PDB file of C-alpha atoms in Angstrom:
ATOM      1  CA  MET A   1      -2.720 -12.254   3.330  1.00  0.00           C
ATOM      2  CA  ALA A   2      -1.778 -15.910   3.066  1.00  0.00           C
ATOM      3  CA  ASP A   3      -1.847 -18.300   5.993  1.00  0.00           C
ATOM      4  CA  VAL A   4       0.415 -17.341   8.869  1.00  0.00           C
ATOM      5  CA  PRO A   5       3.580 -19.532   8.584  1.00  0.00           C
ATOM      6  CA  PHE A   6       3.828 -20.504  12.252  1.00  0.00           C
ATOM      7  CA  ASP A   7       7.127 -22.385  12.022  1.00  0.00           C
ATOM      8  CA  MET A   8       8.713 -19.376  10.371  1.00  0.00           C
ATOM      9  CA  ALA A   9       7.060 -17.101  12.931  1.00  0.00           C
ATOM     10  CA  GLY A  10       8.654 -19.031  15.776  1.00  0.00           C
ATOM     11  CA  LYS A  11      12.069 -18.768  14.114  1.00  0.00           C
ATOM     12  CA  VAL A  12      11.594 -15.013  13.628  1.00  0.00           C
ATOM     13  CA  ALA A  13      10.613 -14.556  17.285  1.00  0.00           C
ATOM     14  CA  ASP A  14      13.684 -16.465  18.504  1.00  0.00           C
ATOM     15  CA  GLU A  15      16.048 -14.524  16.233  1.00  0.00           C
ATOM     16  CA  PHE A  16      14.513 -11.237  17.304  1.00  0.00           C
ATOM     17  CA  ILE A  17      15.054 -11.983  20.988  1.00  0.00           C
ATOM     18  CA  GLU A  18      18.675 -12.838  20.157  1.00  0.00           C
ATOM     19  CA  LEU A  19      18.998  -9.525  18.288  1.00  0.00           C
ATOM     20  CA  LEU A  20      17.636  -7.622  21.285  1.00  0.00           C
ATOM     21  CA  GLU A  21      20.092  -9.328  23.616  1.00  0.00           C
ATOM     22  CA  ALA A  22      22.967  -8.484  21.253  1.00  0.00           C
ATOM     23  CA  THR A  23      21.763  -4.886  21.133  1.00  0.00           C
ATOM     24  CA  GLY A  24      21.743  -4.687  24.923  1.00  0.00           C
ATOM     25  CA  VAL A  25      17.969  -4.700  25.352  1.00  0.00           C
ATOM     26  CA  ASP A  26      16.782  -6.358  28.541  1.00  0.00           C
ATOM     27  CA  LEU A  27      13.175  -7.547  28.381  1.00  0.00           C
ATOM     28  CA  LYS A  28      12.449  -7.219  32.071  1.00  0.00           C
ATOM     29  CA  ALA A  29      10.380  -9.943  33.683  1.00  0.00           C
ATOM     30  CA  HIS A  30       6.656  -9.386  33.226  1.00  0.00           C
ATOM     31  CA  SER A  31       7.162  -6.567  30.695  1.00  0.00           C
ATOM     32  CA  GLN A  32       4.555  -6.096  27.987  1.00  0.00           C
ATOM     33  CA  THR A  33       7.008  -7.088  25.257  1.00  0.00           C
ATOM     34  CA  GLU A  34       8.080 -10.226  27.088  1.00  0.00           C
ATOM     35  CA  GLY A  35       4.414 -11.127  27.454  1.00  0.00           C
ATOM     36  CA  ASP A  36       3.888 -10.642  23.723  1.00  0.00           C
ATOM     37  CA  ALA A  37       6.877 -12.875  22.973  1.00  0.00           C
ATOM     38  CA  LEU A  38       5.465 -15.531  25.296  1.00  0.00           C
ATOM     39  CA  ALA A  39       2.127 -15.209  23.490  1.00  0.00           C
ATOM     40  CA  MET A  40       3.935 -16.087  20.262  1.00  0.00           C
ATOM     41  CA  MET A  41       5.331 -19.213  21.908  1.00  0.00           C
ATOM     42  CA  GLN A  42       1.896 -20.070  23.314  1.00  0.00           C
ATOM     43  CA  VAL A  43       0.302 -19.861  19.868  1.00  0.00           C
ATOM     44  CA  LEU A  44       3.025 -22.124  18.480  1.00  0.00           C
ATOM     45  CA  GLU A  45       2.271 -24.700  21.167  1.00  0.00           C
ATOM     46  CA  ILE A  46      -1.454 -24.495  20.362  1.00  0.00           C
ATOM     47  CA  TRP A  47      -0.730 -24.951  16.652  1.00  0.00           C
ATOM     48  CA  ARG A  48       1.453 -27.991  17.406  1.00  0.00           C
ATOM     49  CA  GLY A  49      -1.306 -29.529  19.523  1.00  0.00           C
ATOM     50  CA  ARG A  50       0.615 -29.228  22.791  1.00  0.00           C
ATOM     51  CA  ALA A  51      -1.606 -26.592  24.420  1.00  0.00           C
ATOM     52  CA  ALA A  52      -5.303 -25.770  24.486  1.00  0.00           C
ATOM     53  CA  MET A  53      -6.736 -22.674  22.862  1.00  0.00           C
ATOM     54  CA  PRO A  54      -7.976 -20.200  25.516  1.00  0.00           C
ATOM     55  CA  LYS A  55     -11.721 -19.575  25.618  1.00  0.00           C
ATOM     56  CA  ASP A  56     -11.166 -16.107  24.143  1.00  0.00           C
ATOM     57  CA  PRO A  57      -7.995 -16.376  22.030  1.00  0.00           C
ATOM     58  CA  ARG A  58      -8.137 -12.906  20.500  1.00  0.00           C
ATOM     59  CA  ALA A  59      -5.785 -11.114  22.893  1.00  0.00           C
ATOM     60  CA  VAL A  60      -3.051 -13.752  22.797  1.00  0.00           C
ATOM     61  CA  ILE A  61      -3.217 -14.095  19.012  1.00  0.00           C
ATOM     62  CA  ARG A  62      -3.129 -10.328  18.470  1.00  0.00           C
ATOM     63  CA  ALA A  63      -0.059 -10.173  20.719  1.00  0.00           C
ATOM     64  CA  ALA A  64       1.615 -13.071  18.908  1.00  0.00           C
ATOM     65  CA  LEU A  65       1.006 -11.824  15.388  1.00  0.00           C
ATOM     66  CA  GLY A  66       1.822  -8.228  16.259  1.00  0.00           C
ATOM     67  CA  PHE A  67       5.046  -9.282  17.941  1.00  0.00           C
ATOM     68  CA  VAL A  68       6.259 -11.412  15.052  1.00  0.00           C
ATOM     69  CA  ASP A  69       5.347  -8.653  12.576  1.00  0.00           C
ATOM     70  CA  LEU A  70       7.500  -6.105  14.412  1.00  0.00           C
ATOM     71  CA  ALA A  71      10.236  -8.700  14.884  1.00  0.00           C
ATOM     72  CA  GLY A  72      10.309  -9.496  11.177  1.00  0.00           C
ATOM     73  CA  LYS A  73      10.447  -5.844  10.199  1.00  0.00           C
ATOM     74  CA  LEU A  74      13.430  -5.199  12.474  1.00  0.00           C
ATOM     75  CA  LEU A  75      15.300  -8.376  11.553  1.00  0.00           C
ATOM     76  CA  ALA A  76      14.964  -7.466   7.886  1.00  0.00           C
ATOM     77  CA  VAL A  77      16.910  -4.230   8.418  1.00  0.00           C
ATOM     78  CA  LYS A  78      19.404  -5.308  11.088  1.00  0.00           C
ATOM     79  CA  GLY A  79      22.209  -4.987   8.526  1.00  0.00           C
ATOM     80  CA  HIS A  80      21.241  -1.449   7.518  1.00  0.00           C
ATOM     81  CA  SER A  81      24.049   1.056   7.967  1.00  0.00           C
ATOM     82  CA  ASP A  82      21.756   3.262  10.068  1.00  0.00           C
ATOM     83  CA  PHE A  83      20.341   0.514  12.301  1.00  0.00           C
ATOM     84  CA  ASP A  84      21.875   2.148  15.384  1.00  0.00           C
ATOM     85  CA  GLN A  85      19.338   4.964  14.896  1.00  0.00           C
ATOM     86  CA  LEU A  86      16.754   2.489  16.212  1.00  0.00           C
ATOM     87  CA  ARG A  87      18.667   1.625  19.380  1.00  0.00           C
ATOM     88  CA  PRO A  88      17.062   4.278  21.656  1.00  0.00           C
ATOM     89  CA  HIS A  89      13.609   3.030  20.666  1.00  0.00           C
ATOM     90  CA  LEU A  90      14.658  -0.587  21.138  1.00  0.00           C
ATOM     91  CA  MET A  91      15.852   0.212  24.652  1.00  0.00           C
ATOM     92  CA  ASN A  92      12.254   1.166  25.498  1.00  0.00           C
ATOM     93  CA  LEU A  93      10.739  -2.110  24.313  1.00  0.00           C
ATOM     94  CA  ALA A  94      10.316  -3.443  27.840  1.00  0.00           C
ATOM     95  CA  SER A  95       8.515  -0.345  29.083  1.00  0.00           C
ATOM     96  CA  GLY A  96       5.196  -0.344  27.213  1.00  0.00           C
ATOM     97  CA  SER A  97       3.021  -1.679  24.417  1.00  0.00           C
ATOM     98  CA  VAL A  98       4.937  -2.136  21.163  1.00  0.00           C
ATOM     99  CA  LEU A  99       2.192  -3.456  18.890  1.00  0.00           C
ATOM    100  CA  GLN A 100       0.126  -1.637  16.293  1.00  0.00           C
ATOM    101  CA  ASN A 101      -2.811  -4.080  16.120  1.00  0.00           C
ATOM    102  CA  ARG A 102      -4.411  -3.361  19.500  1.00  0.00           C
ATOM    103  CA  PHE A 103      -5.484  -0.535  21.778  1.00  0.00           C
ATOM    104  CA  ALA A 104      -2.985   1.002  24.206  1.00  0.00           C
ATOM    105  CA  PRO A 105      -4.067   3.180  27.152  1.00  0.00           C
ATOM    106  CA  VAL A 106      -3.263   6.878  27.101  1.00  0.00           C
ATOM    107  CA  THR A 107      -1.043   6.315  30.164  1.00  0.00           C
ATOM    108  CA  ASP A 108       1.282   4.147  28.047  1.00  0.00           C
ATOM    109  CA  ALA A 109       3.855   6.771  27.057  1.00  0.00           C
ATOM    110  CA  VAL A 110       5.984   4.220  25.193  1.00  0.00           C
ATOM    111  CA  SER A 111       3.205   3.118  22.846  1.00  0.00           C
ATOM    112  CA  ASN A 112       3.336   6.186  20.584  1.00  0.00           C
ATOM    113  CA  LYS A 113       7.115   5.875  20.309  1.00  0.00           C
ATOM    114  CA  MET A 114       6.777   2.291  19.113  1.00  0.00           C
ATOM    115  CA  ALA A 115       4.703   3.477  16.153  1.00  0.00           C
ATOM    116  CA  GLU A 116       7.700   5.613  15.211  1.00  0.00           C
ATOM    117  CA  LEU A 117       9.948   2.548  15.505  1.00  0.00           C
ATOM    118  CA  TYR A 118       7.610   0.551  13.268  1.00  0.00           C
ATOM    119  CA  ILE A 119       7.509   3.218  10.553  1.00  0.00           C
ATOM    120  CA  ALA A 120      11.284   3.689  10.783  1.00  0.00           C
ATOM    121  CA  SER A 121      11.806  -0.043  10.229  1.00  0.00           C
ATOM    122  CA  LEU A 122       9.646   0.140   7.091  1.00  0.00           C
ATOM    123  CA  VAL A 123      11.655   3.107   5.833  1.00  0.00           C
ATOM    124  CA  MET A 124      14.953   1.300   6.414  1.00  0.00           C
ATOM    125  CA  SER A 125      13.844  -1.503   4.109  1.00  0.00           C
ATOM    126  CA  PHE A 126      14.244   0.783   1.082  1.00  0.00           C
ATOM    127  CA  ALA A 127      15.811   4.148   2.082  1.00  0.00           C
ATOM    128  CA  SER A 128      19.243   5.463   3.030  1.00  0.00           C
ATOM    129  CA  ASN A 129      20.567   8.140   5.406  1.00  0.00           C
ATOM    130  CA  VAL A 130      17.838   7.298   7.935  1.00  0.00           C
ATOM    131  CA  VAL A 131      17.667   9.512  11.042  1.00  0.00           C
ATOM    132  CA  VAL A 132      15.129   8.750  13.767  1.00  0.00           C
ATOM    133  CA  ASP A 133      14.098  11.359  16.326  1.00  0.00           C
ATOM    134  CA  HIS A 134      15.206  10.309  19.819  1.00  0.00           C
ATOM    135  CA  PRO A 135      12.252   8.923  21.820  1.00  0.00           C
ATOM    136  CA  ASP A 136      13.356  10.443  25.133  1.00  0.00           C
ATOM    137  CA  ARG A 137      15.148  13.640  24.145  1.00  0.00           C
ATOM    138  CA  SER A 138      12.712  14.840  21.511  1.00  0.00           C
ATOM    139  CA  LYS A 139      11.270  18.331  21.969  1.00  0.00           C
ATOM    140  CA  GLY A 140       8.378  17.554  19.639  1.00  0.00           C
ATOM    141  CA  ASP A 141       9.506  19.992  16.952  1.00  0.00           C
ATOM    142  CA  ASN A 142      11.091  17.484  14.558  1.00  0.00           C
ATOM    143  CA  PRO A 143       9.611  14.867  12.215  1.00  0.00           C
ATOM    144  CA  ASP A 144       9.974  11.337  13.554  1.00  0.00           C
ATOM    145  CA  VAL A 145      11.904   9.834  10.638  1.00  0.00           C
ATOM    146  CA  MET A 146      14.125  11.519   8.039  1.00  0.00           C
ATOM    147  CA  PHE A 147      15.744   9.712   5.114  1.00  0.00           C
ATOM    148  CA  THR A 148      16.805   9.838   1.475  1.00  0.00           C
ATOM    149  CA  PHE A 149      14.273   8.539  -1.043  1.00  0.00           C
ATOM    150  CA  ARG A 150      14.814   8.717  -4.798  1.00  0.00           C
ATOM    151  CA  GLY A 151      17.782  10.999  -4.226  1.00  0.00           C
ATOM    152  CA  ARG A 152      15.905  13.622  -2.167  1.00  0.00           C
ATOM    153  CA  PRO A 153      15.641  14.196   1.608  1.00  0.00           C
ATOM    154  CA  TRP A 154      12.214  13.176   2.953  1.00  0.00           C
ATOM    155  CA  ALA A 155      10.580  13.171   6.378  1.00  0.00           C
ATOM    156  CA  ILE A 156       7.669  11.343   8.009  1.00  0.00           C
ATOM    157  CA  ALA A 157       5.708  12.663  10.980  1.00  0.00           C
ATOM    158  CA  VAL A 158       3.815   9.960  12.899  1.00  0.00           C
ATOM    159  CA  LYS A 159       0.802  10.827  15.057  1.00  0.00           C
ATOM    160  CA  THR A 160      -1.123   8.258  17.111  1.00  0.00           C
ATOM    161  CA  LEU A 161      -4.656   9.233  18.056  1.00  0.00           C
ATOM    162  CA  ALA A 162      -5.300   8.616  21.745  1.00  0.00           C
ATOM    163  CA  SER A 163      -9.054   8.174  21.424  1.00  0.00           C
ATOM    164  CA  LYS A 164     -11.925   8.801  19.048  1.00  0.00           C
ATOM    165  CA  ARG A 165     -11.835  12.488  18.268  1.00  0.00           C
ATOM    166  CA  ASN A 166     -13.728  14.937  16.123  1.00  0.00           C
ATOM    167  CA  ALA A 167     -12.511  16.059  12.723  1.00  0.00           C
ATOM    168  CA  ARG A 168     -10.925  19.222  14.104  1.00  0.00           C
ATOM    169  CA  SER A 169      -8.778  17.244  16.553  1.00  0.00           C
ATOM    170  CA  ILE A 170      -7.606  14.914  13.796  1.00  0.00           C
ATOM    171  CA  TYR A 171      -6.808  17.897  11.593  1.00  0.00           C
ATOM    172  CA  ASP A 172      -4.828  19.501  14.425  1.00  0.00           C
ATOM    173  CA  ASN A 173      -2.634  16.373  14.547  1.00  0.00           C
ATOM    174  CA  ILE A 174      -2.147  16.573  10.781  1.00  0.00           C
ATOM    175  CA  LYS A 175      -1.281  20.268  10.901  1.00  0.00           C
ATOM    176  CA  TYR A 176       1.167  19.654  13.755  1.00  0.00           C
ATOM    177  CA  GLY A 177       2.894  16.980  11.670  1.00  0.00           C
ATOM    178  CA  SER A 178       3.019  19.356   8.695  1.00  0.00           C
ATOM    179  CA  ASP A 179       4.609  22.042  10.874  1.00  0.00           C
ATOM    180  CA  GLN A 180       7.283  19.586  12.045  1.00  0.00           C
ATOM    181  CA  ILE A 181       8.097  18.685   8.445  1.00  0.00           C
ATOM    182  CA  GLN A 182       8.138  22.372   7.467  1.00  0.00           C
ATOM    183  CA  VAL A 183      10.959  23.287   9.857  1.00  0.00           C
ATOM    184  CA  SER A 184      13.022  20.195   9.070  1.00  0.00           C
ATOM    185  CA  ASP A 185      15.864  19.833   6.576  1.00  0.00           C
ATOM    186  CA  ALA A 186      13.720  17.612   4.364  1.00  0.00           C
ATOM    187  CA  ASP A 187      12.540  18.728   0.945  1.00  0.00           C
ATOM    188  CA  PHE A 188       9.237  16.876   1.281  1.00  0.00           C
ATOM    189  CA  GLY A 189       7.350  14.811   3.846  1.00  0.00           C
ATOM    190  CA  LEU A 190       4.381  12.568   4.546  1.00  0.00           C
ATOM    191  CA  ILE A 191       2.121  12.421   7.591  1.00  0.00           C
ATOM    192  CA  VAL A 192       1.056   9.095   9.100  1.00  0.00           C
ATOM    193  CA  ILE A 193      -1.938   8.966  11.461  1.00  0.00           C
ATOM    194  CA  ASN A 194      -2.024   5.765  13.527  1.00  0.00           C
ATOM    195  CA  LEU A 195      -5.580   4.552  14.203  1.00  0.00           C
ATOM    196  CA  LYS A 196      -4.859   1.646  16.544  1.00  0.00           C
ATOM    197  CA  ASN A 197      -6.515   3.305  19.560  1.00  0.00           C
ATOM    198  CA  VAL A 198      -9.681   4.357  17.746  1.00  0.00           C
ATOM    199  CA  LEU A 199     -10.529   1.048  16.076  1.00  0.00           C
ATOM    200  CA  ASP A 200     -12.966  -1.509  17.507  1.00  0.00           C
ATOM    201  CA  HIS A 201     -10.630  -4.499  17.324  1.00  0.00           C
ATOM    202  CA  ASP A 202     -13.171  -6.999  18.656  1.00  0.00           C
ATOM    203  CA  ALA A 203     -15.550  -6.114  15.810  1.00  0.00           C
ATOM    204  CA  LEU A 204     -12.940  -7.440  13.399  1.00  0.00           C
ATOM    205  CA  TRP A 205     -13.159 -10.843  15.096  1.00  0.00           C
ATOM    206  CA  PRO A 206     -16.603 -10.973  16.701  1.00  0.00           C
ATOM    207  CA  GLN A 207     -17.160 -14.743  16.876  1.00  0.00           C
ATOM    208  CA  LEU A 208     -15.327 -16.858  19.430  1.00  0.00           C
ATOM    209  CA  ASP A 209     -16.799 -20.140  18.200  1.00  0.00           C
ATOM    210  CA  GLY A 210     -15.701 -19.926  14.594  1.00  0.00           C
ATOM    211  CA  PRO A 211     -14.464 -17.813  11.690  1.00  0.00           C
ATOM    212  CA  ILE A 212     -16.232 -15.064   9.817  1.00  0.00           C
ATOM    213  CA  GLU A 213     -16.139 -14.568   6.070  1.00  0.00           C
ATOM    214  CA  GLU A 214     -12.897 -12.981   4.872  1.00  0.00           C
ATOM    215  CA  GLU A 215     -14.746 -10.267   2.975  1.00  0.00           C
ATOM    216  CA  MET A 216     -16.783  -9.422   6.075  1.00  0.00           C
ATOM    217  CA  ALA A 217     -13.618  -8.843   8.127  1.00  0.00           C
ATOM    218  CA  ARG A 218     -12.078  -6.615   5.455  1.00  0.00           C
ATOM    219  CA  ASN A 219     -15.307  -4.688   5.042  1.00  0.00           C
ATOM    220  CA  GLU A 220     -15.545  -4.095   8.791  1.00  0.00           C
ATOM    221  CA  LEU A 221     -12.044  -2.631   8.954  1.00  0.00           C
ATOM    222  CA  ASN A 222     -12.606  -0.519   5.849  1.00  0.00           C
ATOM    223  CA  SER A 223     -15.896   0.735   7.286  1.00  0.00           C
ATOM    224  CA  GLN A 224     -14.265   1.810  10.530  1.00  0.00           C
ATOM    225  CA  ILE A 225     -11.466   3.584   8.686  1.00  0.00           C
ATOM    226  CA  SER A 226     -13.936   5.318   6.371  1.00  0.00           C
ATOM    227  CA  GLU A 227     -16.012   6.563   9.290  1.00  0.00           C
ATOM    228  CA  ILE A 228     -12.971   8.245  10.810  1.00  0.00           C
ATOM    229  CA  VAL A 229     -11.416   9.570   7.612  1.00  0.00           C
ATOM    230  CA  SER A 230     -14.652  10.805   6.019  1.00  0.00           C
ATOM    231  CA  SER A 231     -15.229  13.152   8.963  1.00  0.00           C
ATOM    232  CA  LEU A 232     -12.370  15.277   7.600  1.00  0.00           C
ATOM    233  CA  SER A 233     -14.656  16.512   4.829  1.00  0.00           C
ATOM    234  CA  GLU A 234     -15.824  19.041   7.447  1.00  0.00           C
ATOM    235  CA  ILE A 235     -12.439  20.782   7.325  1.00  0.00           C
ATOM    236  CA  PRO A 236     -12.537  23.785   4.939  1.00  0.00           C
ATOM    237  CA  GLU A 237     -10.143  24.020   2.008  1.00  0.00           C
ATOM    238  CA  SER A 238      -8.536  27.105   3.536  1.00  0.00           C
ATOM    239  CA  ASP A 239      -7.340  24.990   6.476  1.00  0.00           C
ATOM    240  CA  TRP A 240      -5.997  22.266   4.210  1.00  0.00           C
ATOM    241  CA  ALA A 241      -4.037  24.945   2.354  1.00  0.00           C
ATOM    242  CA  LEU A 242      -2.312  25.838   5.624  1.00  0.00           C
ATOM    243  CA  ALA A 243      -1.036  22.253   5.883  1.00  0.00           C
ATOM    244  CA  PHE A 244      -0.503  21.324   2.220  1.00  0.00           C
ATOM    245  CA  GLY A 245      -0.300  24.601   0.325  1.00  0.00           C
ATOM    246  CA  PRO A 246       2.238  25.205  -2.480  1.00  0.00           C
ATOM    247  CA  ASP A 247       4.732  26.674  -0.016  1.00  0.00           C
ATOM    248  CA  ARG A 248       4.512  23.669   2.312  1.00  0.00           C
ATOM    249  CA  LYS A 249       6.853  20.664   2.388  1.00  0.00           C
ATOM    250  CA  ALA A 250       4.174  18.212   3.526  1.00  0.00           C
ATOM    251  CA  GLU A 251       2.827  16.229   0.585  1.00  0.00           C
ATOM    252  CA  PRO A 252      -0.484  14.486   0.087  1.00  0.00           C
ATOM    253  CA  PRO A 253      -1.675  11.835   0.591  1.00  0.00           C
ATOM    254  CA  ILE A 254      -2.201  11.637   4.344  1.00  0.00           C
ATOM    255  CA  LEU A 255      -1.660   8.014   5.404  1.00  0.00           C
ATOM    256  CA  PHE A 256      -3.936   6.404   8.003  1.00  0.00           C
ATOM    257  CA  LEU A 257      -2.329   3.298   9.497  1.00  0.00           C
ATOM    258  CA  ALA A 258      -4.806   0.585  10.491  1.00  0.00           C
ATOM    259  CA  GLN A 259      -3.933  -2.917  11.672  1.00  0.00           C
ATOM    260  CA  GLY A 260      -6.044  -5.728  13.065  1.00  0.00           C
ATOM    261  CA  VAL A 261      -6.446  -9.501  13.291  1.00  0.00           C
ATOM    262  CA  SER A 262      -9.363 -11.735  12.372  1.00  0.00           C
ATOM    263  CA  PHE A 263     -10.179 -15.450  12.110  1.00  0.00           C
ATOM    264  CA  VAL A 264     -11.691 -15.983   8.684  1.00  0.00           C
ATOM    265  CA  VAL A 265     -12.936 -18.576   6.246  1.00  0.00           C
ATOM    266  CA  ARG A 266     -11.951 -18.384   2.586  1.00  0.00           C
ATOM    267  CA  SER A 267     -14.755 -18.024   0.093  1.00  0.00           C
ATOM    268  CA  THR A 268     -12.762 -19.990  -2.498  1.00  0.00           C
ATOM    269  CA  ASP A 269     -11.940 -23.227  -0.670  1.00  0.00           C
ATOM    270  CA  GLY A 270     -13.531 -22.930   2.774  1.00  0.00           C
ATOM    271  CA  GLY A 271     -10.137 -22.891   4.474  1.00  0.00           C
ATOM    272  CA  ARG A 272      -9.900 -21.276   7.896  1.00  0.00           C
ATOM    273  CA  TYR A 273      -6.967 -19.112   8.862  1.00  0.00           C
ATOM    274  CA  LEU A 274      -5.793 -16.224  11.011  1.00  0.00           C
ATOM    275  CA  MET A 275      -5.667 -13.052   8.967  1.00  0.00           C
ATOM    276  CA  PRO A 276      -3.458 -10.116   9.957  1.00  0.00           C
ATOM    277  CA  MET A 277      -4.847  -6.994   8.284  1.00  0.00           C
ATOM    278  CA  LYS A 278      -2.431  -4.127   7.624  1.00  0.00           C
ATOM    279  CA  PHE A 279      -3.504  -1.098   5.632  1.00  0.00           C
ATOM    280  CA  PHE A 280      -2.472   2.424   4.798  1.00  0.00           C
ATOM    281  CA  SER A 281      -5.666   4.228   3.879  1.00  0.00           C
ATOM    282  CA  THR A 282      -5.167   7.560   2.121  1.00  0.00           C
ATOM    283  CA  TYR A 283      -6.844  10.949   2.260  1.00  0.00           C
ATOM    284  CA  LEU A 284      -6.251  13.974   0.017  1.00  0.00           C
ATOM    285  CA  ASP A 285      -4.899  11.785  -2.746  1.00  0.00           C
ATOM    286  CA  ALA A 286      -2.434  13.711  -4.896  1.00  0.00           C
ATOM    287  CA  LYS A 287      -3.696  14.707  -8.339  1.00  0.00           C
ATOM    288  CA  LYS A 288      -0.186  14.294  -9.693  1.00  0.00           C
ATOM    289  CA  ASP A 289       2.853  12.741  -8.089  1.00  0.00           C
ATOM    290  CA  SER A 290       5.318  15.512  -8.846  1.00  0.00           C
ATOM    291  CA  HIS A 291       7.749  14.738  -6.032  1.00  0.00           C
ATOM    292  CA  GLY A 292       7.101  11.048  -5.344  1.00  0.00           C
ATOM    293  CA  GLY A 293       4.818  11.148  -2.310  1.00  0.00           C
ATOM    294  CA  VAL A 294       2.405   8.630  -3.838  1.00  0.00           C
ATOM    295  CA  LYS A 295       5.317   6.390  -4.799  1.00  0.00           C
ATOM    296  CA  LEU A 296       6.616   6.621  -1.237  1.00  0.00           C
ATOM    297  CA  ALA A 297       3.183   5.721   0.159  1.00  0.00           C
ATOM    298  CA  HIS A 298       3.014   2.611  -2.048  1.00  0.00           C
ATOM    299  CA  THR A 299       6.564   1.636  -1.091  1.00  0.00           C
ATOM    300  CA  LEU A 300       5.737   1.907   2.622  1.00  0.00           C
ATOM    301  CA  ASN A 301       2.632  -0.230   2.158  1.00  0.00           C
ATOM    302  CA  ASP A 302       4.569  -2.884   0.233  1.00  0.00           C
ATOM    303  CA  ALA A 303       7.177  -2.999   2.996  1.00  0.00           C
ATOM    304  CA  MET A 304       4.469  -3.442   5.631  1.00  0.00           C
ATOM    305  CA  GLN A 305       2.992  -6.528   3.948  1.00  0.00           C
ATOM    306  CA  SER A 306       6.134  -8.654   4.144  1.00  0.00           C
ATOM    307  CA  LEU A 307       6.988 -10.758   7.186  1.00  0.00           C
ATOM    308  CA  ILE A 308      10.754 -10.548   6.792  1.00  0.00           C
TER     309      ILE A 308
END
C-alpha cells in the first residue's frame, strides 16, 4: 500500500464517530473501541510532532490503523439502502475488540461478530439486497451475510479461528460454513476464514528501533498464511466433496482473511512508512468460474484495499 494519509485518517475517524452518534451508538468510557479511536488521535499527534512515540508503538499503531480502516469501510457505505442491517452490529462496538489486525482473546464474544460487520461493509460497497445475520439473535444456522451479486442471490459465511488448530479443526469450520450456506436461500456462497487470532503479529514488525524491508514483511505474512493453509492438504478429497460437491451451494475458493501492520523501508527510494497489510489468500481455487465465485473474491479484495 501507499503511505498512510494521516490527515485523511483523522478526518475519517472524526466522521465515523459522528456517524456512530447519529446511529445511536454510545462508545462507553474506557471501551475497546473508544481506546482504538483515541489511539488514532495519539498517532496523529505523534505525526504532527506534538507527542512522543511510545517505546513499543506497535499496539497503538495497530489500533489506529485498524480503527480507521473499519471507519472508512463503514463511511463508504453509509448511504447504502440496506445500511440499517449493520445497526445491530454497530450497537456492539463498545463491547469488544472490533479490529481485524490483532489478536482477540477467546473470551471476547464481540470480536467474531465484528469480522461479520467488516465483511458486510465490503459487500455493501458493490452489492444490493444485503441482509446481515443478527449478532445477538442468531441461532448459528444462517450465513452471516446474504446479498445480490451479478443478479443472483449469494451468501458469505465468516468463521474466525480462536487459536492455532489442526487441519481437521479448520476443515470443520469450513464444513460448518458450507452447511449454513446450503440451507440458506442463496444460490451460491463463499466461506471466509479469519486468521487474526492465529497470526504472529509481532513477527510482522519485529524491530522496535527501525523498519524492516518491505519484501521481508510481506514474505513473513505470506509464510504464516501458507503454513496454516497448506495443512489442509491432509484433508481427503472425499471430505472436500461433502463441502463443495456438485450438489452444494458453497463455491471455491475458500478465502483466508489475514491483516497486519508493519514498519517498512522501500527498496526503491529508501522511504520509511507504516504498511497495513490486508490479504485474502485462497484455497481450492476454482478451475472455472461458472457462477462468479472467483469474481466475487476479487471484488471483495478490491473493496478491502480502499480507505474510503
